[in-house]
Amino acid sequence: MTSTKTLPEFENLWGHPKPLWMLFMAEFWERFAFYGIRWALTLYIVAQFFNGDTSGQSFASNTYGSYLALVYASAIFGGYIADKVIGSQHSILVGAVIMGCGLFLIMLPDETFFMIGLATVIVGNGLFKPNISNLVGKIYAADDHRRDSGFSIFYMGINAGAMVSPIITQWLASTLTDTPMMDNYKAVFGAAGVGMLISYVWFYIGRRQLKGIGSVAKTPLRTKNLVTVVLGALVSIIPVYILITYAGAQVLAWILFALFIGLAFILLKQTKNDGKVAFERVIACLIMFVFNVIFFMFFEQAGSSFTFLAQNIVDRSITEVVEFKIAWFQSVNSVAILIFAPLVSALWVFMHKKKVEPSIPRKFALGLLGTGLGFLVLVYALENLLDANNMIPIWPLAACYVLHTIGELCLSPIGLSMVSKLVPASLAGFAFGGWFLSTAIGNNFSGILAGSMSGETGMTVASALSGFTFSFWLLTLGGALLFIIGPKINKLMHGVK
C-alpha cells in the first residue's frame, strides 16, 4: 500500500539507494535495543525470580524461547497490517513506540509486570521488524542486481547494533557494583528502551527519503485505521501475555504450527490465480521456510544454553584479574558478521560473474552445515578439553559463534532477499511475516531444547554434550538433504537466483 505506484528515482550513496543507509541506522538502534537485553534475560529470570538457584534455568530457557518465538510470530500480523491497513511506515513508527514502552516495563521487579513487558515488546516488534525489511526490498527494482548485496549491508546494520549493545549494557551492569545483580540488569533494560526511542526518532525524521514508498495517502480513513491499529495492538498485549505466561513452550509449538499452516494456505490461495510460475515460487518459498526452522532451532541456543554454558562450564579467565564477560560472547557473532559479511557478499558477486554462484537452496544448505560444524567444536571441547574443574577454555565457544556466523551469512540475508523475489509485491509484507514465523517456530524449539539440557538441576557437562551432539547431527543431515534436493527446489523458483 504505497502512494507511489512506480519506483521513484533515488540518489545513490556508496553504490546503493540513499534510503538504504537511513533504514540501516533505524535497524541499528532497534537491534541495539533487542540484543541489549538478549544476554541478560535468562540470567535475570534466574537471579530475580529463583534467587539464583540453577533449578530456574529450565524455566528461563523455555520463557526465553517462547518470548523469541512470539517476537517473530507477531511479524506475520505486523506484515499483514502494513500491507492491507496502514502501510509500512506507520507500522514501524507505532511498533517502535510500543516496543520502547515494553522495554521500560520489564525494569519493574515483579514477575507479572516483567511478563507484561515482554508481551508489549513482542507486539511492538511485530509491527516494526517485518516492515523495515520489506522497505529495503522496495527501494530496489525487481531486476536490480544490487538487491542481495543491499540486504547484506542492511544485515550488517542489524549486527552492528547487536555488537555494541552487549558491550555497553554489560558495562552498565558492571558499574553498578554496590547493588544486587538483578538490579544491575534493570540498567540493561533501561538502556535498551532508550535505544528504541532513538530508532523511532531516526526513522521519523529520515522517512522522507523514501519518497512515499511504504506510506498511505493521508485521509480520514487512514487516521481511523491508525487509531484502530493502535488500540488493537494494546488489546493484543493481553493474549500475548497469557501465551507467554501460561501456555508453555509445548502448547505454543502447536499454536505456531497452526499459524504456519494457515499462512501457507493463504499465500497459496492468493497466488493460485496468478499462474503456475507465481504459485510454484510460493511453494519453493514455503519449503525454504521449513529449513529455516531447523536453522534457528539451533542458532538461537546463543541466548539460552550457550549463556548457561558460558556461566557454568567455560573458564572465562583471561588473566588473574581480567575475565571475559558473559555478554561479550553475544558480540562475537556480531563482530564476525561485520568481518565476514562483506567477504561473503563479495564472494557471491565473484561467483556470479564466473557463473558458479550456488543456488538459494544450496546457500541455505551451506548455512546449516556451517552451524552444525560449530556444535562439533563444542562436542570436541566437552569430550577432550575439560580441566580439573570440569571447565572448557573460552576459544571453543567463541569458535562456535564464528562458525554459526558464517552459517548465518549463507542463510539469513539470503532468505530475506529470497522472500522479496519469490512473492508478489502485494503479499510481500505478509510473506516477510511468514519468514519470521518460521524463525519463531525454530526459536520456540530452541527454548525447549535448551530447557531439556538444563533439566531440573541446571546444565551439566553430560547434558550439554548430549544436546550439542544431537544438534550437530540434525543440522548436518538437514544440510545434506537440502543440498541434494536443491536443484528440484530451484526449478520451482523459475529463474530466481
CSV table of C-alpha atoms in Angstrom, one decimal:
chain,number,residue,atom,x,y,z
A,1,MET,CA,0.0,0.0,0.0
A,2,THR,CA,2.2,2.8,-1.2
A,3,SER,CA,1.1,6.1,-2.5
A,4,THR,CA,3.7,5.8,-5.3
A,5,LYS,CA,2.9,3.2,-8.0
A,6,THR,CA,6.3,3.2,-9.7
A,7,LEU,CA,9.7,3.1,-8.1
A,8,PRO,CA,11.0,6.7,-7.6
A,9,GLU,CA,14.5,7.8,-8.6
A,10,PHE,CA,16.8,7.6,-5.6
A,11,GLU,CA,20.1,9.3,-5.2
A,12,ASN,CA,22.9,6.8,-4.8
A,13,LEU,CA,25.2,6.8,-1.8
A,14,TRP,CA,28.2,4.4,-1.8
A,15,GLY,CA,26.7,2.4,-4.7
A,16,HIS,CA,23.2,2.0,-3.2
A,17,PRO,CA,20.0,3.9,-3.0
A,18,LYS,CA,20.4,6.6,-0.2
A,19,PRO,CA,17.3,5.4,1.8
A,20,LEU,CA,19.2,2.1,2.5
A,21,TRP,CA,21.5,3.9,4.9
A,22,MET,CA,18.6,5.5,6.8
A,23,LEU,CA,17.0,2.1,7.2
A,24,PHE,CA,20.4,0.7,8.2
A,25,MET,CA,20.6,3.1,11.2
A,26,ALA,CA,17.0,2.7,12.2
A,27,GLU,CA,17.5,-1.0,12.3
A,28,PHE,CA,20.8,-0.5,14.1
A,29,TRP,CA,19.1,1.2,17.1
A,30,GLU,CA,16.2,-1.3,17.1
A,31,ARG,CA,18.7,-4.2,17.2
A,32,PHE,CA,20.7,-2.3,19.9
A,33,ALA,CA,17.6,-2.5,22.0
A,34,PHE,CA,16.7,-6.1,21.1
A,35,TYR,CA,20.2,-7.6,21.6
A,36,GLY,CA,21.0,-5.3,24.5
A,37,ILE,CA,18.7,-7.4,26.7
A,38,ARG,CA,19.3,-10.8,25.0
A,39,TRP,CA,22.2,-11.8,27.1
A,40,ALA,CA,20.6,-10.7,30.3
A,41,LEU,CA,17.1,-12.2,30.1
A,42,THR,CA,17.7,-15.7,31.2
A,43,LEU,CA,20.3,-14.7,33.8
A,44,TYR,CA,17.8,-12.1,35.2
A,45,ILE,CA,14.9,-14.6,35.4
A,46,VAL,CA,17.1,-17.0,37.4
A,47,ALA,CA,18.5,-14.2,39.7
A,48,GLN,CA,15.3,-12.3,40.3
A,49,PHE,CA,12.6,-15.0,40.4
A,50,PHE,CA,14.6,-18.0,41.6
A,51,ASN,CA,17.1,-16.3,43.9
A,52,GLY,CA,20.0,-17.5,41.7
A,53,ASP,CA,19.1,-21.2,42.0
A,54,THR,CA,20.1,-23.3,39.0
A,55,SER,CA,16.7,-25.0,39.1
A,56,GLY,CA,15.4,-21.9,37.4
A,57,GLN,CA,17.5,-22.4,34.2
A,58,SER,CA,14.9,-24.7,32.5
A,59,PHE,CA,12.1,-22.2,33.2
A,60,ALA,CA,14.3,-19.3,32.0
A,61,SER,CA,15.2,-21.1,28.8
A,62,ASN,CA,11.6,-22.0,28.0
A,63,THR,CA,10.5,-18.4,28.7
A,64,TYR,CA,13.3,-17.1,26.5
A,65,GLY,CA,12.4,-19.4,23.7
A,66,SER,CA,8.7,-18.6,24.0
A,67,TYR,CA,9.5,-14.9,24.0
A,68,LEU,CA,11.6,-15.1,20.9
A,69,ALA,CA,9.1,-17.3,19.2
A,70,LEU,CA,6.3,-14.8,19.8
A,71,VAL,CA,8.5,-11.9,18.8
A,72,TYR,CA,8.9,-13.4,15.4
A,73,ALA,CA,5.4,-14.9,15.1
A,74,SER,CA,3.9,-11.4,15.7
A,75,ALA,CA,5.6,-10.3,12.5
A,76,ILE,CA,3.0,-12.2,10.4
A,77,PHE,CA,0.3,-9.8,11.8
A,78,GLY,CA,2.6,-6.8,11.5
A,79,GLY,CA,3.3,-7.6,7.9
A,80,TYR,CA,-0.4,-8.0,7.1
A,81,ILE,CA,-1.4,-4.8,8.9
A,82,ALA,CA,1.2,-2.9,6.9
A,83,ASP,CA,0.2,-4.4,3.6
A,84,LYS,CA,-3.6,-4.0,4.0
A,85,VAL,CA,-4.2,-1.2,6.5
A,86,ILE,CA,-1.7,1.5,7.5
A,87,GLY,CA,1.4,0.9,5.3
A,88,SER,CA,4.9,0.0,6.4
A,89,GLN,CA,6.0,3.5,7.6
A,90,HIS,CA,3.3,3.9,10.2
A,91,SER,CA,3.6,0.3,11.3
A,92,ILE,CA,7.3,0.9,12.0
A,93,LEU,CA,6.5,4.1,14.0
A,94,VAL,CA,3.7,2.6,16.1
A,95,GLY,CA,5.8,-0.6,16.7
A,96,ALA,CA,8.8,1.4,17.9
A,97,VAL,CA,6.8,3.3,20.5
A,98,ILE,CA,5.1,0.2,21.8
A,99,MET,CA,8.4,-1.8,21.9
A,100,GLY,CA,10.1,1.0,23.8
A,101,CYS,CA,7.3,1.0,26.4
A,102,GLY,CA,7.7,-2.7,26.9
A,103,LEU,CA,11.5,-2.4,27.5
A,104,PHE,CA,10.9,0.1,30.2
A,105,LEU,CA,8.2,-2.1,31.8
A,106,ILE,CA,10.5,-5.1,32.3
A,107,MET,CA,12.6,-2.9,34.6
A,108,LEU,CA,9.8,-3.3,37.3
A,109,PRO,CA,10.9,-6.1,39.8
A,110,ASP,CA,7.7,-8.0,39.6
A,111,GLU,CA,7.1,-11.2,37.6
A,112,THR,CA,3.7,-10.2,36.3
A,113,PHE,CA,4.9,-6.8,35.1
A,114,PHE,CA,8.0,-8.5,33.7
A,115,MET,CA,5.9,-10.8,31.6
A,116,ILE,CA,3.5,-7.9,30.5
A,117,GLY,CA,6.6,-6.0,29.5
A,118,LEU,CA,7.9,-8.9,27.4
A,119,ALA,CA,4.4,-9.2,25.8
A,120,THR,CA,4.5,-5.5,25.0
A,121,VAL,CA,7.9,-5.8,23.4
A,122,ILE,CA,6.6,-8.7,21.3
A,123,VAL,CA,3.6,-6.7,20.0
A,124,GLY,CA,5.8,-3.7,19.1
A,125,ASN,CA,8.4,-5.8,17.4
A,126,GLY,CA,5.8,-7.5,15.3
A,127,LEU,CA,4.8,-4.2,13.8
A,128,PHE,CA,8.4,-3.0,13.4
A,129,LYS,CA,10.5,-5.9,12.3
A,130,PRO,CA,9.0,-7.3,9.1
A,131,ASN,CA,8.2,-3.9,7.6
A,132,ILE,CA,11.6,-2.3,7.8
A,133,SER,CA,13.0,-5.4,6.0
A,134,ASN,CA,10.2,-5.1,3.4
A,135,LEU,CA,11.1,-1.4,2.8
A,136,VAL,CA,14.7,-2.5,1.9
A,137,GLY,CA,13.3,-4.7,-0.8
A,138,LYS,CA,11.0,-2.0,-2.1
A,139,ILE,CA,13.8,0.6,-2.8
A,140,TYR,CA,15.3,-1.7,-5.4
A,141,ALA,CA,13.8,-2.6,-8.8
A,142,ALA,CA,12.9,-6.2,-9.2
A,143,ASP,CA,15.8,-6.9,-11.6
A,144,ASP,CA,18.4,-4.8,-9.7
A,145,HIS,CA,21.5,-7.0,-9.2
A,146,ARG,CA,22.4,-4.9,-6.1
A,147,ARG,CA,19.5,-6.3,-4.1
A,148,ASP,CA,21.3,-9.2,-2.5
A,149,SER,CA,24.3,-7.0,-1.5
A,150,GLY,CA,21.9,-4.4,-0.3
A,151,PHE,CA,20.3,-6.9,2.1
A,152,SER,CA,23.7,-8.0,3.2
A,153,ILE,CA,24.6,-4.3,4.0
A,154,PHE,CA,21.3,-4.0,5.9
A,155,TYR,CA,22.1,-7.2,7.7
A,156,MET,CA,25.4,-5.5,8.8
A,157,GLY,CA,23.3,-2.8,10.4
A,158,ILE,CA,21.5,-5.4,12.3
A,159,ASN,CA,24.7,-6.8,13.6
A,160,ALA,CA,26.4,-3.5,14.2
A,161,GLY,CA,23.7,-2.7,16.8
A,162,ALA,CA,23.9,-6.3,18.1
A,163,MET,CA,27.7,-5.9,18.5
A,164,VAL,CA,27.8,-2.7,20.6
A,165,SER,CA,24.8,-3.3,22.7
A,166,PRO,CA,26.0,-6.2,24.8
A,167,ILE,CA,29.3,-4.4,25.4
A,168,ILE,CA,27.6,-1.2,26.6
A,169,THR,CA,24.9,-2.9,28.6
A,170,GLN,CA,27.4,-5.3,30.3
A,171,TRP,CA,29.4,-2.2,31.2
A,172,LEU,CA,26.4,-0.6,32.7
A,173,ALA,CA,25.6,-3.7,34.7
A,174,SER,CA,29.2,-4.0,35.8
A,175,THR,CA,29.5,-0.4,37.0
A,176,LEU,CA,26.6,-0.8,39.5
A,177,THR,CA,28.7,-2.9,41.7
A,178,ASP,CA,27.1,-1.9,45.0
A,179,THR,CA,23.7,-3.3,44.2
A,180,PRO,CA,22.4,-6.9,43.7
A,181,MET,CA,23.0,-8.2,40.1
A,182,MET,CA,19.2,-8.4,39.5
A,183,ASP,CA,19.1,-4.6,40.0
A,184,ASN,CA,22.0,-4.2,37.6
A,185,TYR,CA,20.1,-5.9,34.9
A,186,LYS,CA,17.4,-3.2,35.1
A,187,ALA,CA,20.0,-0.7,33.8
A,188,VAL,CA,20.4,-3.0,30.8
A,189,PHE,CA,16.7,-2.9,30.1
A,190,GLY,CA,16.5,0.9,30.5
A,191,ALA,CA,19.4,1.4,28.1
A,192,ALA,CA,17.6,-0.8,25.6
A,193,GLY,CA,14.5,1.4,26.0
A,194,VAL,CA,16.5,4.5,25.2
A,195,GLY,CA,17.9,2.8,22.1
A,196,MET,CA,14.4,2.1,20.9
A,197,LEU,CA,13.4,5.7,21.3
A,198,ILE,CA,16.4,6.7,19.2
A,199,SER,CA,15.3,4.3,16.5
A,200,TYR,CA,11.8,5.9,16.4
A,201,VAL,CA,13.2,9.4,16.1
A,202,TRP,CA,15.7,8.4,13.4
A,203,PHE,CA,13.1,6.8,11.2
A,204,TYR,CA,10.5,9.5,11.8
A,205,ILE,CA,12.9,12.1,10.5
A,206,GLY,CA,14.5,10.1,7.8
A,207,ARG,CA,11.4,8.5,6.2
A,208,ARG,CA,11.1,11.5,3.8
A,209,GLN,CA,13.9,9.9,1.9
A,210,LEU,CA,11.6,7.0,0.9
A,211,LYS,CA,9.5,9.4,-1.3
A,212,GLY,CA,6.3,7.7,-0.4
A,213,ILE,CA,7.4,4.1,-0.5
A,214,GLY,CA,5.6,2.2,2.3
A,215,SER,CA,3.2,5.1,3.0
A,216,VAL,CA,-0.5,5.5,2.7
A,217,ALA,CA,-2.1,8.8,1.5
A,218,LYS,CA,-3.3,11.0,4.4
A,219,THR,CA,-7.1,10.6,4.5
A,220,PRO,CA,-9.7,10.4,7.3
A,221,LEU,CA,-9.8,6.6,6.6
A,222,ARG,CA,-6.0,6.4,7.3
A,223,THR,CA,-6.5,8.2,10.6
A,224,LYS,CA,-9.3,5.9,11.6
A,225,ASN,CA,-7.3,2.8,10.6
A,226,LEU,CA,-4.3,4.1,12.5
A,227,VAL,CA,-6.3,4.6,15.7
A,228,THR,CA,-7.8,1.1,15.3
A,229,VAL,CA,-4.4,-0.5,14.9
A,230,VAL,CA,-3.0,1.3,18.0
A,231,LEU,CA,-6.0,0.2,20.1
A,232,GLY,CA,-5.9,-3.3,18.6
A,233,ALA,CA,-2.1,-3.6,19.4
A,234,LEU,CA,-2.7,-2.5,23.0
A,235,VAL,CA,-5.5,-5.0,23.5
A,236,SER,CA,-3.4,-7.8,21.9
A,237,ILE,CA,-0.9,-7.5,24.7
A,238,ILE,CA,-3.3,-9.4,26.9
A,239,PRO,CA,-3.5,-12.7,24.9
A,240,VAL,CA,0.3,-12.5,24.2
A,241,TYR,CA,0.9,-12.2,28.0
A,242,ILE,CA,-1.4,-15.2,28.5
A,243,LEU,CA,0.5,-17.2,25.9
A,244,ILE,CA,4.0,-16.4,27.3
A,245,THR,CA,3.0,-16.9,30.9
A,246,TYR,CA,0.5,-19.8,30.9
A,247,ALA,CA,0.6,-21.7,27.6
A,248,GLY,CA,4.1,-23.2,27.9
A,249,ALA,CA,6.5,-23.9,25.1
A,250,GLN,CA,4.9,-27.2,24.0
A,251,VAL,CA,1.4,-25.7,23.6
A,252,LEU,CA,2.9,-22.7,21.8
A,253,ALA,CA,4.6,-25.0,19.4
A,254,TRP,CA,1.2,-26.3,18.2
A,255,ILE,CA,-0.2,-22.8,18.0
A,256,LEU,CA,2.7,-21.7,15.9
A,257,PHE,CA,2.4,-24.7,13.7
A,258,ALA,CA,-1.3,-24.0,13.1
A,259,LEU,CA,-0.4,-20.4,12.2
A,260,PHE,CA,2.2,-21.6,9.7
A,261,ILE,CA,-0.4,-23.9,8.0
A,262,GLY,CA,-2.8,-21.0,7.8
A,263,LEU,CA,-0.2,-18.7,6.4
A,264,ALA,CA,0.8,-21.3,3.8
A,265,PHE,CA,-2.8,-21.8,2.8
A,266,ILE,CA,-3.4,-18.0,2.4
A,267,LEU,CA,-0.3,-17.5,0.3
A,268,LEU,CA,-1.1,-20.4,-2.0
A,269,LYS,CA,-4.7,-19.4,-2.4
A,270,GLN,CA,-3.8,-15.8,-3.1
A,271,THR,CA,-1.3,-16.8,-5.8
A,272,LYS,CA,-3.2,-19.7,-7.4
A,273,ASN,CA,-4.9,-17.4,-9.9
A,274,ASP,CA,-1.6,-15.6,-10.7
A,275,GLY,CA,-0.4,-18.5,-12.8
A,276,LYS,CA,1.9,-21.6,-12.4
A,277,VAL,CA,5.1,-19.6,-12.0
A,278,ALA,CA,3.8,-17.4,-9.1
A,279,PHE,CA,2.2,-20.5,-7.4
A,280,GLU,CA,5.4,-22.7,-7.6
A,281,ARG,CA,7.6,-19.8,-6.4
A,282,VAL,CA,5.5,-19.6,-3.3
A,283,ILE,CA,5.8,-23.4,-2.8
A,284,ALA,CA,9.6,-23.0,-3.1
A,285,CYS,CA,9.5,-20.2,-0.5
A,286,LEU,CA,7.5,-22.3,1.9
A,287,ILE,CA,9.9,-25.2,1.6
A,288,MET,CA,12.8,-22.9,2.5
A,289,PHE,CA,10.8,-21.7,5.5
A,290,VAL,CA,10.9,-25.3,6.8
A,291,PHE,CA,14.7,-25.4,6.7
A,292,ASN,CA,14.8,-22.0,8.3
A,293,VAL,CA,13.0,-23.6,11.3
A,294,ILE,CA,15.8,-26.1,11.6
A,295,PHE,CA,18.5,-23.4,11.5
A,296,PHE,CA,17.0,-21.2,14.2
A,297,MET,CA,16.2,-24.1,16.5
A,298,PHE,CA,20.0,-24.4,17.0
A,299,PHE,CA,21.3,-20.9,16.1
A,300,GLU,CA,19.2,-19.4,19.0
A,301,GLN,CA,21.0,-21.5,21.6
A,302,ALA,CA,23.1,-18.3,21.8
A,303,GLY,CA,20.7,-16.7,24.3
A,304,SER,CA,19.9,-19.8,26.4
A,305,SER,CA,22.0,-22.9,26.6
A,306,PHE,CA,25.2,-21.0,25.4
A,307,THR,CA,24.6,-18.4,28.1
A,308,PHE,CA,24.4,-21.0,30.8
A,309,LEU,CA,27.4,-22.9,29.3
A,310,ALA,CA,29.4,-19.6,29.4
A,311,GLN,CA,28.3,-19.0,33.0
A,312,ASN,CA,28.9,-22.5,34.4
A,313,ILE,CA,31.2,-24.6,32.2
A,314,VAL,CA,33.5,-22.1,30.4
A,315,ASP,CA,36.6,-20.9,32.1
A,316,ARG,CA,36.4,-17.2,31.2
A,317,SER,CA,39.6,-16.1,32.9
A,318,ILE,CA,41.9,-14.2,30.5
A,319,THR,CA,44.4,-13.3,33.2
A,320,GLU,CA,44.2,-13.4,37.0
A,321,VAL,CA,42.4,-10.1,37.1
A,322,VAL,CA,40.7,-10.0,33.7
A,323,GLU,CA,37.5,-12.0,32.9
A,324,PHE,CA,35.8,-12.4,29.6
A,325,LYS,CA,32.2,-11.3,30.4
A,326,ILE,CA,29.2,-13.5,29.5
A,327,ALA,CA,27.6,-10.7,27.5
A,328,TRP,CA,30.7,-10.4,25.3
A,329,PHE,CA,30.0,-13.7,23.7
A,330,GLN,CA,26.9,-12.2,22.2
A,331,SER,CA,29.2,-9.6,20.5
A,332,VAL,CA,31.4,-12.3,18.9
A,333,ASN,CA,28.7,-13.2,16.5
A,334,SER,CA,28.2,-9.5,15.5
A,335,VAL,CA,32.0,-8.8,15.1
A,336,ALA,CA,32.2,-11.9,12.9
A,337,ILE,CA,29.3,-10.6,10.9
A,338,LEU,CA,30.9,-7.3,10.3
A,339,ILE,CA,34.2,-9.0,9.2
A,340,PHE,CA,32.7,-11.8,7.1
A,341,ALA,CA,29.6,-10.1,5.6
A,342,PRO,CA,31.5,-8.0,3.1
A,343,LEU,CA,33.6,-11.0,2.2
A,344,VAL,CA,30.7,-13.3,1.7
A,345,SER,CA,28.8,-10.7,-0.3
A,346,ALA,CA,31.9,-10.2,-2.5
A,347,LEU,CA,32.2,-13.9,-2.9
A,348,TRP,CA,28.6,-14.2,-4.2
A,349,VAL,CA,29.3,-11.4,-6.7
A,350,PHE,CA,32.6,-13.0,-7.8
A,351,MET,CA,30.9,-16.4,-8.2
A,352,HIS,CA,28.0,-14.8,-10.1
A,353,LYS,CA,30.5,-13.3,-12.6
A,354,LYS,CA,32.1,-16.7,-13.0
A,355,LYS,CA,28.6,-18.3,-13.3
A,356,VAL,CA,29.3,-20.7,-10.5
A,357,GLU,CA,27.2,-19.0,-7.7
A,358,PRO,CA,25.3,-21.5,-5.6
A,359,SER,CA,21.5,-21.5,-5.8
A,360,ILE,CA,19.5,-20.2,-2.9
A,361,PRO,CA,18.7,-23.7,-1.6
A,362,ARG,CA,22.4,-24.7,-1.6
A,363,LYS,CA,23.3,-21.4,0.1
A,364,PHE,CA,20.8,-22.5,2.8
A,365,ALA,CA,22.4,-25.9,2.9
A,366,LEU,CA,25.8,-24.4,3.5
A,367,GLY,CA,24.3,-22.4,6.3
A,368,LEU,CA,23.0,-25.5,8.1
A,369,LEU,CA,26.3,-27.3,7.6
A,370,GLY,CA,28.4,-24.4,8.9
A,371,THR,CA,26.2,-24.2,12.0
A,372,GLY,CA,26.5,-27.9,12.6
A,373,LEU,CA,30.3,-27.6,12.4
A,374,GLY,CA,30.1,-25.1,15.3
A,375,PHE,CA,28.4,-27.6,17.5
A,376,LEU,CA,31.0,-30.2,16.5
A,377,VAL,CA,33.7,-27.9,18.0
A,378,LEU,CA,31.8,-27.8,21.3
A,379,VAL,CA,31.4,-31.5,21.3
A,380,TYR,CA,35.1,-31.9,20.8
A,381,ALA,CA,35.8,-29.5,23.7
A,382,LEU,CA,33.5,-31.2,26.1
A,383,GLU,CA,35.0,-34.6,25.3
A,384,ASN,CA,38.7,-33.6,25.3
A,385,LEU,CA,39.4,-30.2,26.8
A,386,LEU,CA,37.8,-30.3,30.3
A,387,ASP,CA,40.2,-29.2,33.0
A,388,ALA,CA,40.3,-30.3,36.7
A,389,ASN,CA,37.3,-28.1,37.5
A,390,ASN,CA,35.2,-29.6,34.6
A,391,MET,CA,35.6,-26.3,32.6
A,392,ILE,CA,36.4,-25.8,28.9
A,393,PRO,CA,38.5,-22.9,27.5
A,394,ILE,CA,37.0,-19.8,26.0
A,395,TRP,CA,38.0,-20.5,22.4
A,396,PRO,CA,35.7,-23.4,21.6
A,397,LEU,CA,32.6,-21.3,22.4
A,398,ALA,CA,34.0,-18.3,20.6
A,399,ALA,CA,34.8,-20.5,17.6
A,400,CYS,CA,31.3,-21.9,17.6
A,401,TYR,CA,29.9,-18.4,17.5
A,402,VAL,CA,32.1,-17.6,14.5
A,403,LEU,CA,31.1,-20.8,12.6
A,404,HIS,CA,27.4,-20.1,13.4
A,405,THR,CA,28.0,-16.6,11.9
A,406,ILE,CA,29.3,-18.0,8.7
A,407,GLY,CA,26.3,-20.3,8.5
A,408,GLU,CA,24.0,-17.4,9.3
A,409,LEU,CA,25.5,-15.3,6.4
A,410,CYS,CA,24.8,-18.1,4.0
A,411,LEU,CA,21.1,-18.2,5.1
A,412,SER,CA,19.5,-15.2,6.8
A,413,PRO,CA,20.3,-12.3,4.5
A,414,ILE,CA,19.7,-14.6,1.5
A,415,GLY,CA,16.4,-15.6,3.0
A,416,LEU,CA,15.2,-12.0,3.3
A,417,SER,CA,16.2,-11.3,-0.3
A,418,MET,CA,14.5,-14.6,-1.4
A,419,VAL,CA,11.2,-13.6,0.0
A,420,SER,CA,11.3,-10.2,-1.7
A,421,LYS,CA,12.0,-12.0,-5.1
A,422,LEU,CA,9.6,-15.0,-4.9
A,423,VAL,CA,6.4,-13.5,-3.5
A,424,PRO,CA,4.2,-11.0,-5.4
A,425,ALA,CA,4.7,-7.4,-4.1
A,426,SER,CA,1.1,-7.2,-2.9
A,427,LEU,CA,1.8,-10.0,-0.4
A,428,ALA,CA,5.4,-9.1,0.4
A,429,GLY,CA,4.8,-7.8,4.0
A,430,PHE,CA,2.6,-10.9,4.7
A,431,ALA,CA,5.3,-13.2,3.3
A,432,PHE,CA,8.0,-11.5,5.4
A,433,GLY,CA,5.8,-12.2,8.3
A,434,GLY,CA,5.9,-15.9,7.2
A,435,TRP,CA,9.7,-15.8,7.2
A,436,PHE,CA,9.7,-14.5,10.7
A,437,LEU,CA,7.0,-17.0,11.7
A,438,SER,CA,9.3,-19.9,10.6
A,439,THR,CA,12.0,-18.2,12.6
A,440,ALA,CA,9.6,-18.1,15.6
A,441,ILE,CA,8.9,-21.9,15.4
A,442,GLY,CA,12.7,-22.5,15.4
A,443,ASN,CA,13.1,-20.2,18.3
A,444,ASN,CA,10.4,-21.9,20.3
A,445,PHE,CA,12.1,-25.3,19.7
A,446,SER,CA,15.4,-23.7,20.7
A,447,GLY,CA,13.9,-22.9,24.1
A,448,ILE,CA,12.6,-26.5,24.5
A,449,LEU,CA,15.9,-27.9,23.6
A,450,ALA,CA,17.8,-25.6,25.9
A,451,GLY,CA,15.4,-26.4,28.7
A,452,SER,CA,15.9,-30.1,28.3
A,453,MET,CA,19.7,-29.6,28.6
A,454,SER,CA,19.3,-27.7,31.9
A,455,GLY,CA,16.7,-30.1,33.3
A,456,GLU,CA,15.7,-29.7,36.9
A,457,THR,CA,19.2,-29.1,38.3
A,458,GLY,CA,20.8,-26.9,35.7
A,459,MET,CA,23.2,-27.6,32.8
A,460,THR,CA,25.9,-30.2,33.3
A,461,VAL,CA,28.8,-31.3,31.1
A,462,ALA,CA,26.9,-34.5,30.3
A,463,SER,CA,23.6,-32.8,29.4
A,464,ALA,CA,25.5,-30.2,27.3
A,465,LEU,CA,27.4,-32.9,25.5
A,466,SER,CA,24.2,-34.9,24.7
A,467,GLY,CA,22.3,-31.8,23.5
A,468,PHE,CA,25.2,-30.5,21.3
A,469,THR,CA,25.8,-33.9,19.7
A,470,PHE,CA,22.1,-34.1,18.8
A,471,SER,CA,22.4,-30.6,17.4
A,472,PHE,CA,25.4,-31.4,15.2
A,473,TRP,CA,23.7,-34.5,13.7
A,474,LEU,CA,20.4,-32.9,12.9
A,475,LEU,CA,21.9,-29.9,11.3
A,476,THR,CA,24.3,-32.0,9.2
A,477,LEU,CA,21.6,-34.3,8.0
A,478,GLY,CA,19.3,-31.4,7.2
A,479,GLY,CA,22.1,-29.6,5.3
A,480,ALA,CA,23.0,-32.7,3.3
A,481,LEU,CA,19.3,-33.3,2.4
A,482,LEU,CA,18.8,-29.7,1.3
A,483,PHE,CA,22.0,-29.8,-0.8
A,484,ILE,CA,20.7,-33.0,-2.6
A,485,ILE,CA,17.2,-31.7,-3.3
A,486,GLY,CA,18.3,-28.1,-4.0
A,487,PRO,CA,18.1,-28.5,-7.9
A,488,LYS,CA,14.4,-29.6,-7.6
A,489,ILE,CA,13.6,-26.6,-5.4
A,490,ASN,CA,15.5,-24.3,-7.8
A,491,LYS,CA,13.2,-25.4,-10.6
A,492,LEU,CA,10.2,-24.2,-8.6
A,493,MET,CA,11.8,-20.8,-8.4
A,494,HIS,CA,11.7,-20.4,-12.2
A,495,GLY,CA,14.9,-18.4,-12.7
A,496,VAL,CA,15.0,-16.5,-9.4
A,497,LYS,CA,18.6,-16.5,-8.2
